[in-house]
XYZ file of C-alpha atoms in Angstrom:
121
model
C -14.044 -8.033 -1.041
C -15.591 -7.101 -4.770
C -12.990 -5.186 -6.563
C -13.568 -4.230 -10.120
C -10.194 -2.798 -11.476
C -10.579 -0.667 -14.931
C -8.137 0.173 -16.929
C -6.883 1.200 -20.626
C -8.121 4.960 -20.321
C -6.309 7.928 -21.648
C -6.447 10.480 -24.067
C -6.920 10.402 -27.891
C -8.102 12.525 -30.493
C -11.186 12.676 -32.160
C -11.794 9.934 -34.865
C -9.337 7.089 -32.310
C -10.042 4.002 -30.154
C -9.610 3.119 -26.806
C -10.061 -0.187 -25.308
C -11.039 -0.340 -21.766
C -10.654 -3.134 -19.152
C -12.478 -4.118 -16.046
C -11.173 -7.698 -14.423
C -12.970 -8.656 -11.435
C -12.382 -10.386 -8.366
C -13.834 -11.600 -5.246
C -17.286 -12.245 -6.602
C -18.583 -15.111 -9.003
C -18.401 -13.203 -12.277
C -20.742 -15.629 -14.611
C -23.355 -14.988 -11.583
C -23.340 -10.881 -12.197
C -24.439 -9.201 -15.541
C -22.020 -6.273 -16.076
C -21.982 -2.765 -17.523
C -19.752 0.740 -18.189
C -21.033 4.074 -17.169
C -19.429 7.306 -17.905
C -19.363 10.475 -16.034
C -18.114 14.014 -16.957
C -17.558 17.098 -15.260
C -20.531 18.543 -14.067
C -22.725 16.072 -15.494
C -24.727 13.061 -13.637
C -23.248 9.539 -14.095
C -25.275 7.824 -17.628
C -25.205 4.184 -18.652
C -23.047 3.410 -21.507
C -23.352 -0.320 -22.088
C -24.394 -3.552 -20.360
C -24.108 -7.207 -21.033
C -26.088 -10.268 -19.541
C -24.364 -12.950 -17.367
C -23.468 -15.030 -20.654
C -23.027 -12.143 -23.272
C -26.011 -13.162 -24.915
C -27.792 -10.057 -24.707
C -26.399 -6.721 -24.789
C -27.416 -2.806 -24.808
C -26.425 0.075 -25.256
C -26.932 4.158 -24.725
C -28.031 5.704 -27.898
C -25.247 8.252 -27.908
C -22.561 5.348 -28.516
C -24.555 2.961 -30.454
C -22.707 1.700 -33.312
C -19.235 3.337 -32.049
C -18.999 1.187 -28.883
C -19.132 -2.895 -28.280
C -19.372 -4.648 -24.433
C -18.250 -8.242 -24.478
C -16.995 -10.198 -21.544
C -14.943 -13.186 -20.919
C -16.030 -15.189 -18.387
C -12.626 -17.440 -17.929
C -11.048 -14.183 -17.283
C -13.657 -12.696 -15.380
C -13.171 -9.423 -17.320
C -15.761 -7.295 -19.090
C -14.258 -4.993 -21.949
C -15.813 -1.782 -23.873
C -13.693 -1.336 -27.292
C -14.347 2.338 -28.041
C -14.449 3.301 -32.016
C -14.786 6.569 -33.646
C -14.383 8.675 -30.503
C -15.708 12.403 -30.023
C -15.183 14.796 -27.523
C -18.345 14.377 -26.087
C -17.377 10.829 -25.143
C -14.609 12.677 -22.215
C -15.474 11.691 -18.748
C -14.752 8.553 -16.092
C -15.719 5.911 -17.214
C -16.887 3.243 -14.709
C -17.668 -0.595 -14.727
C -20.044 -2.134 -13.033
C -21.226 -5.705 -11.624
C -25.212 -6.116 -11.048
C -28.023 -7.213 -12.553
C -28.902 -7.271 -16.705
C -32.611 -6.042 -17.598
C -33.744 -5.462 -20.983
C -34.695 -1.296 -19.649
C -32.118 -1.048 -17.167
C -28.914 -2.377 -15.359
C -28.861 -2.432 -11.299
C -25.528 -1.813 -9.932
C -24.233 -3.965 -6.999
C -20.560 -3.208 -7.017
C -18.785 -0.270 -8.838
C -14.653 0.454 -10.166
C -12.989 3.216 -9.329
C -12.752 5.048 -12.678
C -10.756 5.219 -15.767
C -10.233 8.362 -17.106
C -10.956 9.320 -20.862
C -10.141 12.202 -22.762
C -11.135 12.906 -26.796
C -9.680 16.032 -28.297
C -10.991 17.638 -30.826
């Protein structure tokens, strides 16, 4: 089955970096565009990031533009979000995704389990 494993969340103060990690498995990686989501408490899951099959084209939410970079590598069939100049506001799950890349949104096929991220202030 699909698993999409994240990891390289945990908590950091305001102004740090975090690097997160999502290898995947049991699907054909180059086939899927791929993305990050974040949720926090009380608060609907948003997009964050996505990337197209090849890493060619990329977007991003406007809160983390600038702060935040997707890439992938497709040998490794991993997608990574480095996370730059972090603020508390960034706290919450953060989720990857496999799907399907559009220039005005990202459709999710297959979902992680979370990595938890925490910014203090």
């Amino acid at each position: 089955q699909v698993q999409l494993l994240e990891s390289g969340g945990g908590s950091v103060q305001a102004g740090g970096s975090l690097r997160l990690s999502c290898p995947a498995s049991g699907l054909t990686f180059r086939s899927y565009g791929m993305g990050w989501f974040r949720q926090a408490p009380g608060k609907e899951r948003e997009f964050v990031a996505a990337i197209s099959v090849n890493g060619g084209y990329r977007n991003y939410a406007d809160s983390v533009k600038g702060r935040f970079t997707i890439s992938r590598d497709n040998a490794k069939n991993t997608v990574y979000l480095q996370m730059n100049s972090l603020r508390p506001e960034d706290t919450a799950v953060y989720y990857c995704a496999a799907g399907r890349y559009g220039i005005s949104r990202f459709e999710t096929n297959y979902w992680g389990q979370g990595t938890q991220v925490t910014v203090s202030s």
